Structures are given as C-alpha cells and as structure tokens.
Amino acid sequence: MSATTSVEFGVPQVSVLGPLLFVLYTTQLSQVVADHGLTLHQYADDCQVYLITSLSDVSTAVSRFTDCLDVIATWMSTRRLRLNPTKTQVMWLGSKHQVDRITIHSVPVLSTSVNVVDTARDLGVVVDSTLTM
C-alpha cells in the first residue's frame, strides 16, 4: 500500500485521472479554435488543429491559422500552459499534384517559423502528406 500524500493542486504524475482532467481543463480550447473556423482534435495533452482550404486560398488559410495560434497561445498562457513551437508541425494534406502546387514551405508560429513537413506521427502512426501512410 502506498503512503498517503496531500495534494493541494495539480495532479500526481502517472495518475489515471491526469489525461481526463487535462481535457476537462482545456475544454474551452475547442471553442477558441472554432471561433476561427478551424477544427480541433485533442488526445490527452496533444492537440491538432485542422483547416480545409482550396489551393487558391492557401495564403489566407495560413493567415487564419497563425491568427488562431496567437489566440491559442494567449489562452494557454492565462491558464499556465505553453504552446511549444519546437513541437509544432505543419503539414499540407492532399493529392501529390495538389501538395506539389503549394509554394508555402514555412509557417510563422509565435516568434519562430515552422517548416512544413512531409510526414508526421499521429498516435504512433506515420502519416504522409498524400495519406498513403
């Protein structure tokens, strides 16, 4: 039997309640993202923001995305959380023909620039920009 310890705030590491409580703590984040016309997917402490756009509106989409990230960063800061640009990835999804026509290869994220990647790991699955996995 483990020793009893008083916890005044936070959640102990490796707690089974940790991921659930974090999602509850960040529930309003989905509304922040929705206010910008984007979609949010959360799993534990990972968040993915999605945006659907046509090839002719790519630069507008990037602007909407970066504006949303600025608001997310402010929202997180008021809740003692931090958006980490070094763990942020941007990937274009579409057919090879569509992805090859996009000329934007880096996206401003807070005070840095994030290069667009061809592959990303999502819950252990490597996904590429043409969704061939």
N, CA, C and O of each residue as an XYZ file, in Angstrom:
532
protein
N       0.849     -1.167      0.000
C       0.000      0.000      0.000
C       0.898      1.235      0.000
O       1.883      1.302      0.736
N       0.541      2.214     -0.840
C       1.320      3.441     -0.944
C       1.012      4.361      0.226
O      -0.056      4.306      0.835
N       1.985      5.203      0.513
C       1.797      6.192      1.578
C       0.836      7.278      1.099
O       0.819      7.600     -0.089
N       0.053      7.835      1.986
C      -0.879      8.906      1.668
C      -0.149     10.236      1.651
O       0.636     10.538      2.550
N      -0.415     11.033      0.616
C       0.200     12.348      0.483
C      -0.875     13.353      0.128
O      -1.721     13.089     -0.726
N      -0.845     14.495      0.776
C      -1.802     15.557      0.496
C      -1.384     16.289     -0.780
O      -0.224     16.673     -0.927
N      -2.333     16.481     -1.704
C      -2.087     17.204     -2.946
C      -2.957     18.454     -2.926
O      -4.184     18.365     -2.968
N      -2.318     19.618     -2.862
C      -3.062     20.874     -2.779
C      -3.473     21.403     -4.147
O      -4.472     22.113     -4.260
N      -2.712     21.063     -5.190
C      -3.064     21.484     -6.535
C      -2.355     20.574     -7.516
O      -1.380     19.907     -7.169
N      -2.853     20.551     -8.754
C      -2.257     19.716     -9.785
C      -2.695     18.270     -9.660
O      -3.559     17.929     -8.852
N      -2.086     17.436    -10.471
C      -2.386     16.007    -10.494
C      -1.065     15.266    -10.425
O      -0.135     15.612    -11.154
N      -0.951     14.247     -9.566
C       0.302     13.490     -9.495
C       0.654     12.872    -10.855
O      -0.229     12.484    -11.619
N       1.948     12.789    -11.139
C       2.413     12.148    -12.366
C       1.894     10.718    -12.432
O       1.754     10.062    -11.400
N       1.611     10.233    -13.627
C       1.167      8.869    -13.919
C      -0.207      8.577    -13.305
O      -0.574      7.414    -13.134
N      -0.948      9.605    -12.981
C      -2.300      9.425    -12.466
C      -3.221      9.012    -13.612
O      -3.120      9.545    -14.717
N      -4.115      8.067    -13.349
C      -5.065      7.668    -14.381
C      -6.057      8.792    -14.672
O      -6.674      8.815    -15.737
N      -6.210      9.712    -13.742
C      -7.109     10.846    -13.948
C      -6.443     11.987    -14.712
O      -7.131     12.869    -15.227
N      -5.120     11.981    -14.790
C      -4.384     13.084    -15.412
C      -4.887     13.459    -16.794
O      -5.242     14.619    -17.004
N      -4.937     12.521    -17.762
C      -5.400     12.879    -19.111
C      -6.844     13.394    -19.134
O      -7.153     14.344    -19.853
N      -7.716     12.775    -18.356
C      -9.110     13.216    -18.319
C      -9.228     14.623    -17.735
O      -9.938     15.468    -18.282
N      -8.539     14.871    -16.638
C      -8.597     16.191    -16.023
C      -8.000     17.260    -16.927
O      -8.483     18.392    -16.954
N      -6.946     16.906    -17.673
C      -6.344     17.862    -18.599
C      -7.341     18.230    -19.698
O      -7.476     19.404    -20.044
N      -8.034     17.240    -20.244
C      -9.021     17.506    -21.291
C     -10.142     18.387    -20.741
O     -10.603     19.300    -21.426
N     -10.582     18.123    -19.520
C     -11.604     18.969    -18.909
C     -11.089     20.391    -18.705
O     -11.823     21.359    -18.907
N      -9.828     20.510    -18.306
C      -9.207     21.818    -18.061
C      -9.108     22.625    -19.349
O      -9.181     23.854    -19.324
N      -8.942     21.932    -20.479
C      -8.735     22.608    -21.759
C      -9.964     22.549    -22.664
O      -9.845     22.783    -23.867
N     -11.125     22.246    -22.123
C     -12.340     22.112    -22.924
C     -12.643     23.360    -23.736
O     -13.070     23.252    -24.885
N     -12.434     24.529    -23.173
C     -12.740     25.784    -23.879
C     -11.874     25.995    -25.117
O     -12.213     26.803    -25.982
N     -10.767     25.278    -25.204
C      -9.868     25.431    -26.345
C     -10.586     25.122    -27.659
O     -10.311     25.764    -28.673
N     -11.493     24.159    -27.658
C     -12.209     23.820    -28.892
C     -13.044     25.000    -29.383
O     -13.185     25.198    -30.589
N     -13.594     25.780    -28.464
C     -14.367     26.951    -28.860
C     -13.464     28.053    -29.413
O     -13.832     28.746    -30.362
N     -12.287     28.210    -28.820
C     -11.312     29.191    -29.312
C     -10.958     28.875    -30.763
O     -10.914     29.771    -31.607
N     -10.709     27.610    -31.045
C     -10.353     27.192    -32.405
C     -11.552     27.335    -33.335
O     -11.405     27.810    -34.461
N     -12.725     26.934    -32.884
C     -13.937     27.031    -33.711
C     -14.263     28.480    -34.074
O     -14.785     28.746    -35.156
N     -13.960     29.413    -33.177
C     -14.202     30.831    -33.454
C     -13.401     31.331    -34.650
O     -13.752     32.345    -35.254
N     -12.324     30.622    -34.996
C     -11.501     30.977    -36.154
C     -11.853     30.135    -37.385
O     -11.195     30.241    -38.420
N     -12.893     29.299    -37.272
C     -13.314     28.472    -38.397
C     -12.419     27.276    -38.627
O     -12.400     26.720    -39.726
N     -11.677     26.868    -37.610
C     -10.803     25.713    -37.711
C     -11.369     24.579    -36.858
O     -12.321     24.783    -36.105
N     -10.792     23.400    -36.973
C     -11.236     22.224    -36.242
C     -10.124     21.752    -35.325
O      -8.951     21.781    -35.696
N     -10.491     21.319    -34.131
C      -9.525     20.847    -33.138
C      -9.764     19.378    -32.838
O     -10.907     18.938    -32.711
N      -8.679     18.626    -32.727
C      -8.727     17.248    -32.260
C      -7.769     17.141    -31.092
O      -6.598     17.500    -31.220
N      -8.247     16.653    -29.951
C      -7.408     16.512    -28.762
C      -7.329     15.058    -28.341
O      -8.310     14.319    -28.421
N      -6.161     14.662    -27.896
C      -5.984     13.368    -27.256
C      -4.977     13.588    -26.137
O      -3.802     13.858    -26.387
N      -5.451     13.470    -24.900
C      -4.626     13.753    -23.716
C      -4.060     15.165    -23.862
O      -4.828     16.122    -23.961
N      -2.731     15.317    -23.877
C      -2.171     16.667    -23.956
C      -1.721     17.044    -25.366
O      -1.030     18.046    -25.544
N      -2.102     16.259    -26.363
C      -1.788     16.580    -27.758
C      -2.999     17.214    -28.415
O      -4.126     16.746    -28.257
N      -2.753     18.276    -29.147
C      -3.820     18.968    -29.866
C      -3.428     19.089    -31.330
O      -2.277     19.379    -31.657
N      -4.398     18.862    -32.203
C      -4.181     19.036    -33.632
C      -5.247     19.984    -34.156
O      -6.438     19.814    -33.893
N      -4.797     20.981    -34.900
C      -5.695     21.958    -35.482
C      -5.722     21.711    -36.990
O      -4.681     21.611    -37.638
N      -6.947     21.616    -37.535
C      -7.131     21.333    -38.955
C      -7.836     22.486    -39.632
O      -8.642     23.198    -39.032
N      -7.504     22.648    -40.900
C      -8.126     23.695    -41.710
C      -8.253     23.168    -43.131
O      -7.285     22.664    -43.701
N      -9.431     23.283    -43.694
C      -9.659     22.864    -45.077
C      -9.657     24.113    -45.944
O     -10.315     25.104    -45.628
N      -8.905     24.054    -47.043
C      -8.811     25.215    -47.931
C      -8.609     24.764    -49.369
O      -8.193     23.634    -49.626
N      -8.902     25.645    -50.286
C      -8.612     25.387    -51.694
C      -7.201     25.883    -51.997
O      -6.624     26.649    -51.223
N      -6.661     25.450    -53.106
C      -5.309     25.880    -53.486
C      -5.233     27.393    -53.672
O      -4.193     27.996    -53.406
N      -6.307     28.003    -54.118
C      -6.286     29.452    -54.357
C      -6.327     30.265    -53.056
O      -6.011     31.455    -53.062
N      -6.711     29.635    -51.949
C      -6.806     30.346    -50.668
C      -5.760     29.917    -49.645
O      -5.953     30.124    -48.447
N      -4.669     29.329    -50.088
C      -3.653     28.822    -49.164
C      -3.073     29.932    -48.298
O      -2.929     29.748    -47.089
N      -2.740     31.070    -48.877
C      -2.139     32.149    -48.079
C      -3.126     32.695    -47.055
O      -2.728     33.042    -45.943
N      -4.410     32.777    -47.411
C      -5.435     33.198    -46.453
C      -5.564     32.174    -45.334
O      -5.733     32.537    -44.170
N      -5.484     30.895    -45.686
C      -5.578     29.827    -44.692
C      -4.418     29.899    -43.704
O      -4.611     29.707    -42.503
N      -3.225     30.172    -44.198
C      -2.064     30.303    -43.321
C      -2.261     31.468    -42.372
O      -1.932     31.369    -41.190
N      -2.789     32.561    -42.874
C      -3.049     33.728    -42.029
C      -4.080     33.404    -40.945
O      -3.891     33.765    -39.783
N      -5.158     32.733    -41.317
C      -6.176     32.324    -40.328
C      -5.571     31.380    -39.292
O      -5.868     31.479    -38.101
N      -4.729     30.474    -39.751
C      -4.085     29.503    -38.865
C      -3.157     30.201    -37.866
O      -3.199     29.909    -36.671
N      -2.328     31.114    -38.350
C      -1.395     31.803    -37.448
C      -2.133     32.728    -36.483
O      -1.736     32.858    -35.325
N      -3.206     33.371    -36.952
C      -4.022     34.189    -36.045
C      -4.613     33.319    -34.936
O      -4.627     33.707    -33.768
N      -5.094     32.152    -35.315
C      -5.664     31.223    -34.335
C      -4.601     30.773    -33.335
O      -4.872     30.705    -32.136
N      -3.396     30.465    -33.814
C      -2.324     30.042    -32.912
C      -1.943     31.143    -31.931
O      -1.622     30.858    -30.778
N      -1.973     32.385    -32.369
C      -1.695     33.505    -31.457
C      -2.734     33.567    -30.339
O      -2.387     33.773    -29.176
N      -4.004     33.389    -30.691
C      -5.066     33.402    -29.684
C      -4.942     32.187    -28.768
O      -5.148     32.294    -27.559
N      -4.607     31.031    -29.342
C      -4.410     29.817    -28.537
C      -3.287     30.036    -27.533
O      -3.421     29.681    -26.362
N      -2.179     30.621    -27.985
C      -1.038     30.862    -27.091
C      -1.427     31.783    -25.946
O      -1.027     31.555    -24.805
N      -2.202     32.816    -26.237
C      -2.669     33.729    -25.184
C      -3.602     32.994    -24.223
O      -3.481     33.124    -23.005
N      -4.526     32.226    -24.779
C      -5.466     31.454    -23.960
C      -4.708     30.493    -23.044
O      -5.015     30.377    -21.857
N      -3.719     29.810    -23.610
C      -2.929     28.856    -22.819
C      -2.149     29.569    -21.717
O      -2.078     29.085    -20.587
N      -1.574     30.702    -22.045
C      -0.775     31.452    -21.078
C      -1.599     31.857    -19.861
O      -1.104     31.824    -18.734
N      -2.847     32.236    -20.085
C      -3.704     32.624    -18.950
C      -4.056     31.426    -18.073
O      -4.528     31.593    -16.948
N      -3.827     30.221    -18.586
C      -4.105     29.001    -17.830
C      -2.822     28.266    -17.412
O      -2.835     27.081    -17.079
N      -1.732     29.012    -17.444
C      -0.417     28.484    -17.053
C       0.026     27.301    -17.915
O       0.681     26.377    -17.434
N      -0.340     27.347    -19.180
C       0.097     26.359    -20.156
C       0.943     27.094    -21.192
O       0.958     28.324    -21.234
N       1.655     26.321    -22.036
C       2.527     26.963    -23.020
C       2.460     26.207    -24.340
O       2.573     24.982    -24.384
N       2.275     26.961    -25.403
C       2.352     26.394    -26.743
C       3.826     26.308    -27.112
O       4.531     27.318    -27.095
N       4.292     25.122    -27.441
C       5.706     24.905    -27.726
C       5.923     24.864    -29.238
O       5.610     23.857    -29.873
N       6.453     25.943    -29.830
C       6.667     25.952    -31.282
C       7.641     24.878    -31.756
O       7.562     24.451    -32.908
N       8.561     24.429    -30.895
C       9.519     23.406    -31.331
C       8.854     22.035    -31.477
O       9.411     21.146    -32.120
N       7.677     21.858    -30.890
C       6.944     20.601    -31.044
C       5.770     20.746    -32.013
O       4.977     19.820    -32.190
N       5.674     21.914    -32.631
C       4.592     22.181    -33.560
C       5.004     21.751    -34.958
O       6.109     22.052    -35.409
N       4.108     21.042    -35.645
C       4.363     20.615    -37.011
C       3.228     21.095    -37.904
O       2.069     21.141    -37.491
N       3.578     21.446    -39.119
C       2.597     21.854    -40.119
C       2.768     20.932    -41.309
O       3.883     20.690    -41.769
N       1.641     20.417    -41.806
C       1.695     19.514    -42.958
C       0.512     19.801    -43.872
O      -0.618     19.951    -43.407
N       0.774     19.878    -45.169
C      -0.285     20.006    -46.155
C      -0.761     18.599    -46.496
O       0.060     17.699    -46.677
N      -2.061     18.397    -46.586
C      -2.624     17.099    -46.960
C      -3.397     17.252    -48.263
O      -4.147     18.211    -48.442
N      -3.209     16.303    -49.163
C      -3.931     16.316    -50.436
C      -3.276     15.355    -51.402
O      -2.395     14.582    -51.027
N      -3.708     15.406    -52.635
C      -3.075     14.567    -53.646
C      -1.665     15.098    -53.905
O      -1.363     16.250    -53.591
N      -0.811     14.260    -54.474
C       0.563     14.691    -54.767
C       0.541     15.924    -55.668
O       1.326     16.851    -55.470
N      -0.341     15.937    -56.642
C      -0.446     17.077    -57.562
C      -0.816     18.358    -56.806
O      -0.249     19.419    -57.067
N      -1.763     18.259    -55.873
C      -2.172     19.438    -55.102
C      -1.058     19.915    -54.183
O      -0.741     21.104    -54.158
N      -0.459     18.996    -53.427
C       0.585     19.364    -52.471
C       1.790     19.972    -53.187
O       2.400     20.912    -52.677
N       2.133     19.454    -54.344
C       3.277     19.985    -55.092
C       3.037     21.413    -55.577
O       3.998     22.143    -55.821
N       1.787     21.823    -55.720
C       1.459     23.175    -56.196
C       1.508     24.216    -55.078
O       1.461     25.412    -55.365
N       1.600     23.806    -53.828
C       1.647     24.751    -52.713
C       3.069     25.259    -52.565
O       4.004     24.468    -52.436
N       3.238     26.570    -52.582
C       4.580     27.167    -52.545
C       4.980     27.651    -51.159
O       6.093     28.143    -50.979
N       4.097     27.520    -50.181
C       4.420     27.948    -48.821
C       5.072     26.769    -48.105
O       4.452     25.724    -47.908
N       6.346     26.957    -47.718
C       7.108     25.874    -47.116
C       7.448     26.113    -45.649
O       8.056     25.256    -45.008
N       7.065     27.259    -45.113
C       7.220     27.518    -43.684
C       6.073     28.417    -43.234
O       5.559     29.234    -43.998
N       5.689     28.241    -41.968
C       4.551     28.962    -41.412
C       4.996     29.629    -40.117
O       5.613     28.976    -39.275
N       4.695     30.927    -39.935
C       5.069     31.588    -38.686
C       4.238     31.051    -37.518
O       3.009     31.000    -37.581
N       4.928     30.657    -36.466
C       4.274     30.190    -35.241
C       4.892     30.968    -34.086
O       6.053     30.767    -33.728
N       4.091     31.857    -33.515
C       4.544     32.767    -32.462
C       5.755     33.539    -32.954
O       5.659     34.245    -33.958
N       6.882     33.427    -32.285
C       8.057     34.223    -32.659
C       9.043     33.449    -33.530
O      10.178     33.887    -33.715
N       8.626     32.314    -34.063
C       9.516     31.495    -34.880
C       8.804     31.088    -36.170
O       7.661     31.475    -36.412
N       9.484     30.318    -36.973
C       8.915     29.824    -38.219
C       9.026     28.301    -38.224
O      10.077     27.747    -37.899
N       7.942     27.632    -38.595
C       7.915     26.170    -38.616
C       7.895     25.708    -40.064
O       7.043     26.131    -40.845
N       8.835     24.839    -40.420
C       8.878     24.296    -41.771
C       7.771     23.271    -41.965
O       7.454     22.506    -41.054
N       7.186     23.261    -43.155
C       6.160     22.285    -43.499
C       6.842     20.928    -43.655
O       7.882     20.822    -44.306
N       6.252     19.886    -43.055
C       6.822     18.539    -43.113
C       6.025     17.673    -44.085
O       4.868     17.960    -44.392
N       6.674     16.600    -44.564
C       6.009     15.649    -45.464
C       5.366     14.500    -44.709
O       4.430     13.874    -45.206
N       5.867     14.215    -43.496
C       5.315     13.132    -42.685
C       5.208     13.593    -41.239
O       5.952     14.464    -40.788
N       4.267     12.990    -40.527
C       4.100     13.284    -39.106
C       3.577     12.025    -38.417
O       2.876     11.214    -39.022
N       3.929     11.881    -37.149
C       3.463     10.754    -36.357
C       2.209     11.192    -35.604
O       2.206     12.216    -34.921
N       1.147     10.402    -35.740
C      -0.120     10.682    -35.074
C      -0.550      9.422    -34.331
O      -0.956      8.433    -34.941
N      -0.454      9.475    -33.001
C      -0.782      8.325    -32.155
C      -0.049      7.064    -32.596
O      -0.619      5.974    -32.616
N       1.221      7.229    -32.948
C       2.057      6.081    -33.299
C       2.022      5.707    -34.765
O       2.797      4.851    -35.193
N       1.148      6.319    -35.550
C       1.040      6.022    -36.975
C       1.707      7.154    -37.748
O       1.423      8.327    -37.506
N       2.587      6.806    -38.674
C       3.233      7.816    -39.505
C       2.338      8.079    -40.706
O       2.030      7.174    -41.481
N       1.929      9.332    -40.848
C       1.047      9.753    -41.938
C       1.844     10.677    -42.843
O       2.582     11.536    -42.361
N       1.700     10.507    -44.157
C       2.391     11.422    -45.069
C       1.382     12.381    -45.702
O       0.171     12.235    -45.537
N       1.910     13.357    -46.424
C       1.074     14.446    -46.935
C       0.060     13.973    -47.992
O      -0.916     14.675    -48.257
N       0.273     12.814    -48.589
C      -0.696     12.294    -49.555
C      -1.542     11.172    -48.960
O      -2.274     10.492    -49.679
N      -1.441     10.985    -47.664
C      -2.218      9.994    -46.906
C      -2.039      8.565    -47.401
O      -2.980      7.772    -47.414
N      -0.809      8.252    -47.807
C      -0.541      6.863    -48.199
C      -0.075      6.038    -47.028
O       0.048      4.818    -47.139
N       0.194      6.692    -45.884
C       0.641      6.044    -44.650
C       1.865      5.209    -44.909
O       2.392      4.583    -43.989
